GROMACS .gro file of C-alpha atoms in nm:
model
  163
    1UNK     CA    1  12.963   9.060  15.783
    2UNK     CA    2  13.318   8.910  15.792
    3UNK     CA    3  13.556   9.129  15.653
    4UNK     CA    4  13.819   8.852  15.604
    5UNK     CA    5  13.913   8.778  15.967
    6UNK     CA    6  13.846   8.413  15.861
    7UNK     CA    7  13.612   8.430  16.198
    8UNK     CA    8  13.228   8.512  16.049
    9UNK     CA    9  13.067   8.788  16.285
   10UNK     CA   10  13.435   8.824  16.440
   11UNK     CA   11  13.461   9.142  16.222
   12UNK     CA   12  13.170   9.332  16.150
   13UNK     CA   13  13.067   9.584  15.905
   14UNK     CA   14  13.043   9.937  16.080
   15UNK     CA   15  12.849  10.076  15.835
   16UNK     CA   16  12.605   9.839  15.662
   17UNK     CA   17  12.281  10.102  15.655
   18UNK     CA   18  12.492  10.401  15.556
   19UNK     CA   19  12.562  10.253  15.251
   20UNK     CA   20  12.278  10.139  15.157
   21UNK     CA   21  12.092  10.501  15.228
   22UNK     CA   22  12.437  10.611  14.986
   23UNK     CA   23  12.337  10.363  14.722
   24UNK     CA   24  11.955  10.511  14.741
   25UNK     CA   25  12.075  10.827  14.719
   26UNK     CA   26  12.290  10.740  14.397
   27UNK     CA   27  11.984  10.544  14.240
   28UNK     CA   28  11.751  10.818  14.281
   29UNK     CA   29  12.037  11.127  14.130
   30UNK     CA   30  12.114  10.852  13.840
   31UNK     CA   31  11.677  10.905  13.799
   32UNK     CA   32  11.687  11.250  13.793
   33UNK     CA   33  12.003  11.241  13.572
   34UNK     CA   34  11.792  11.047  13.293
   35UNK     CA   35  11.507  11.230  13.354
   36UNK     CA   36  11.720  11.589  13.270
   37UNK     CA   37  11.866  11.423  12.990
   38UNK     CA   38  11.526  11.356  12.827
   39UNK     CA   39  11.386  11.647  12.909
   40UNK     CA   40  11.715  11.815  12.782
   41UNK     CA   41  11.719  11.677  12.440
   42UNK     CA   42  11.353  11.788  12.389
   43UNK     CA   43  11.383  12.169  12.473
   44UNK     CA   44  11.651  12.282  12.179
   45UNK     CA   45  11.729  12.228  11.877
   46UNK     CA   46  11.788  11.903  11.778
   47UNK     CA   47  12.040  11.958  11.529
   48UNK     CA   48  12.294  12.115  11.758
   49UNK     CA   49  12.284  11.847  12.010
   50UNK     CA   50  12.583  11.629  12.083
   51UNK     CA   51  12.411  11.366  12.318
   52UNK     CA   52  12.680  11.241  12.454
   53UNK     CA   53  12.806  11.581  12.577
   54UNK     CA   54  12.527  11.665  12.693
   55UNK     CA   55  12.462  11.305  12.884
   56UNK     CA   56  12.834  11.420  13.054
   57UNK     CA   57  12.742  11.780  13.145
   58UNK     CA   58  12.408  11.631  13.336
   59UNK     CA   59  12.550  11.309  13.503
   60UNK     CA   60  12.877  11.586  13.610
   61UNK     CA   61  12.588  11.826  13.779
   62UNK     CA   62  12.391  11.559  13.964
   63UNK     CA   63  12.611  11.277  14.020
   64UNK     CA   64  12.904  11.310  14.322
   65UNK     CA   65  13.138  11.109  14.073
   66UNK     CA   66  13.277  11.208  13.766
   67UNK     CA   67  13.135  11.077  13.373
   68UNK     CA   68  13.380  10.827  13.243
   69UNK     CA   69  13.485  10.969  12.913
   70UNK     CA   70  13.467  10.694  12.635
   71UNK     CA   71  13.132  10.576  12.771
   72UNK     CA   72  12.809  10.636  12.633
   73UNK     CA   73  12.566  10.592  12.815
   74UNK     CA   74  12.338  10.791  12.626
   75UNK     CA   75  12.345  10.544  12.354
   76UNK     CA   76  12.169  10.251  12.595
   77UNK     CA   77  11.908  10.494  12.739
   78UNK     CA   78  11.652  10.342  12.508
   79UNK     CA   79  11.303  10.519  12.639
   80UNK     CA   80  11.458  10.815  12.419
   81UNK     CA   81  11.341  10.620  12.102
   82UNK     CA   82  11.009  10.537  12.226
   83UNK     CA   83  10.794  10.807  12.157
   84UNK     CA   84  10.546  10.707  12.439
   85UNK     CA   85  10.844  10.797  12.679
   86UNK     CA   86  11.079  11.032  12.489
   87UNK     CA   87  11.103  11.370  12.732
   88UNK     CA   88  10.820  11.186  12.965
   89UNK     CA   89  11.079  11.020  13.122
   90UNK     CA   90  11.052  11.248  13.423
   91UNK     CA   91  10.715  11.093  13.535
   92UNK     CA   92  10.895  10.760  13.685
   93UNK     CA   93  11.001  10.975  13.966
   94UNK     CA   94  10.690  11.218  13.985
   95UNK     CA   95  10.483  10.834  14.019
   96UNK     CA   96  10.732  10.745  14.294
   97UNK     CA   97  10.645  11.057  14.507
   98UNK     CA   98  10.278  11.002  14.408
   99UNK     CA   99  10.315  10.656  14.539
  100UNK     CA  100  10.492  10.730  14.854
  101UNK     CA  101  10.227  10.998  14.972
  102UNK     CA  102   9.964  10.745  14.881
  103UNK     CA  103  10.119  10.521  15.138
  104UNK     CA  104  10.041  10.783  15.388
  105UNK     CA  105   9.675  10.688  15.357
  106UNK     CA  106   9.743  10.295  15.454
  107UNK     CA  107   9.849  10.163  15.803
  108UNK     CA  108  10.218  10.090  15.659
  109UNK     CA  109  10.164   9.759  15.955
  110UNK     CA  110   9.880   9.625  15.740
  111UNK     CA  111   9.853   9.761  15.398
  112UNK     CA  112   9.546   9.536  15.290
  113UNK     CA  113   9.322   9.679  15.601
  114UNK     CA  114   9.016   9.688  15.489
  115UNK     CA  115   8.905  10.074  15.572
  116UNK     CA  116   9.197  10.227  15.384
  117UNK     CA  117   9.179   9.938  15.074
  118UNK     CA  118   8.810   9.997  15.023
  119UNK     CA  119   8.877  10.371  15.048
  120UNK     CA  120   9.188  10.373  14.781
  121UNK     CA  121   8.934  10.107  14.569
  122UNK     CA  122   8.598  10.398  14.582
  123UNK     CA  123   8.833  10.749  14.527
  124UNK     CA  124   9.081  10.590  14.296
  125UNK     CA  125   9.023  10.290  14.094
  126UNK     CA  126   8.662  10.327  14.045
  127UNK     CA  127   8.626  10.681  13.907
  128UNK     CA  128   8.934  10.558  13.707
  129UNK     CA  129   9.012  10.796  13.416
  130UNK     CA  130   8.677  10.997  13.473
  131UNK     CA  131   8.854  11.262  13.699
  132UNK     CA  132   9.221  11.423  13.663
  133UNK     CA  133   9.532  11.209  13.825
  134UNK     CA  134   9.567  11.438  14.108
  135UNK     CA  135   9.153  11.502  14.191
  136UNK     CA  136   9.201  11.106  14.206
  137UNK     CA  137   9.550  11.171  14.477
  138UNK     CA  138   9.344  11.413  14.671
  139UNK     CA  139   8.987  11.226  14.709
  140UNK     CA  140   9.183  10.979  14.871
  141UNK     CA  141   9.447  11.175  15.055
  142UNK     CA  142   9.212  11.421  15.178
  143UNK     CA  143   9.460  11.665  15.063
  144UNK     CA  144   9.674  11.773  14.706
  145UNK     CA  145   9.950  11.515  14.675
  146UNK     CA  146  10.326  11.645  14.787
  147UNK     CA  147  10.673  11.520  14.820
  148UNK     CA  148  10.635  11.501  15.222
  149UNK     CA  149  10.680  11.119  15.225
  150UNK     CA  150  10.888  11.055  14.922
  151UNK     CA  151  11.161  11.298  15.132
  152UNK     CA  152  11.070  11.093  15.455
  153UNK     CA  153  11.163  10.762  15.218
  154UNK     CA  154  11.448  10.924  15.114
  155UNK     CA  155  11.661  11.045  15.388
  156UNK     CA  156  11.520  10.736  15.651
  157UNK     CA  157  11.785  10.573  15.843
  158UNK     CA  158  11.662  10.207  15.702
  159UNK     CA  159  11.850  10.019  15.450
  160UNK     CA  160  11.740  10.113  15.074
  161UNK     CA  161  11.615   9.764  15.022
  162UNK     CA  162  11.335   9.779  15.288
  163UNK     CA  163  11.173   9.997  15.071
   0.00000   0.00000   0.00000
């Protein structure tokens, strides 16, 4: 990356993957930030709730930068009027740690291989909604479902957008 040296490659960028593993880490806090906040405005009463406050007291406790009074964010988080999402926000990130350990069962080198496809096909899309979610996780995992690989995904020392 040139850095204004006015040579290209003369100057690199020391630490390209650091920052991107930084802006992961942000992305997935600014989740679990929404998914508070929804949850939040679902367990009290409704008519002593100042959104906005408590949008500020949530981003403050998961967020390593501060809430920008005169903002309001809480106003464009628009899954809290949709009552299929409302305080389900939450389950975004629980299906991102579901997919991740699914992953597990694939060879990540060839994801369409036809052993592990026909395999994910049998335990999970045929039963379909005749057996629980997680009965569905573990007849093709071998094994209940945990956050093993969404950690692994998480703190790995590859750029955020190689997913």
């Amino acid at each position: 990356m040139d850095l204004g040296s006015g040579d290209a490659g003369h100057v690199r960028d020391p630490l390209p993957d650091r920052r991107a593993e930084f802006g992961q880490g942000i992305e997935v806090a600014q989740q679990m930030v929404l998914a508070r906040v929804s949850l939040s405005l679902h367990d009290r009463d409704p008519k002593r709730i100042d959104a906005t406050a408590l949008y500020k007291e949530i981003h403050n406790r998961y967020l390593p930068y501060s809430f920008v009074d005169g903002t309001y964010r809480d106003l464009a988080f628009t899954h809290l009027a949709n009552p299929g999402y409302a305080s389900a926000y939450y389950t975004y990130m629980w299906s991102l740690v579901i997919a991740k350990d699914l992953l597990t069962g694939f060879d990540k080198s060839n994801l369409s291989a036809a052993g592990a496809a026909r395999r994910y096909r049998d335990t999970v899309f045929a039963p379909g909604s005749s057996k629980p979610a997680a009965t569905l996780v573990r007849d093709f995992l071998g094994r209940p479902f945990n956050a093993n690989a969404w950690e692994d995904w998480l703190n790995r020392e590859t750029p955020a957008g190689t997913n």
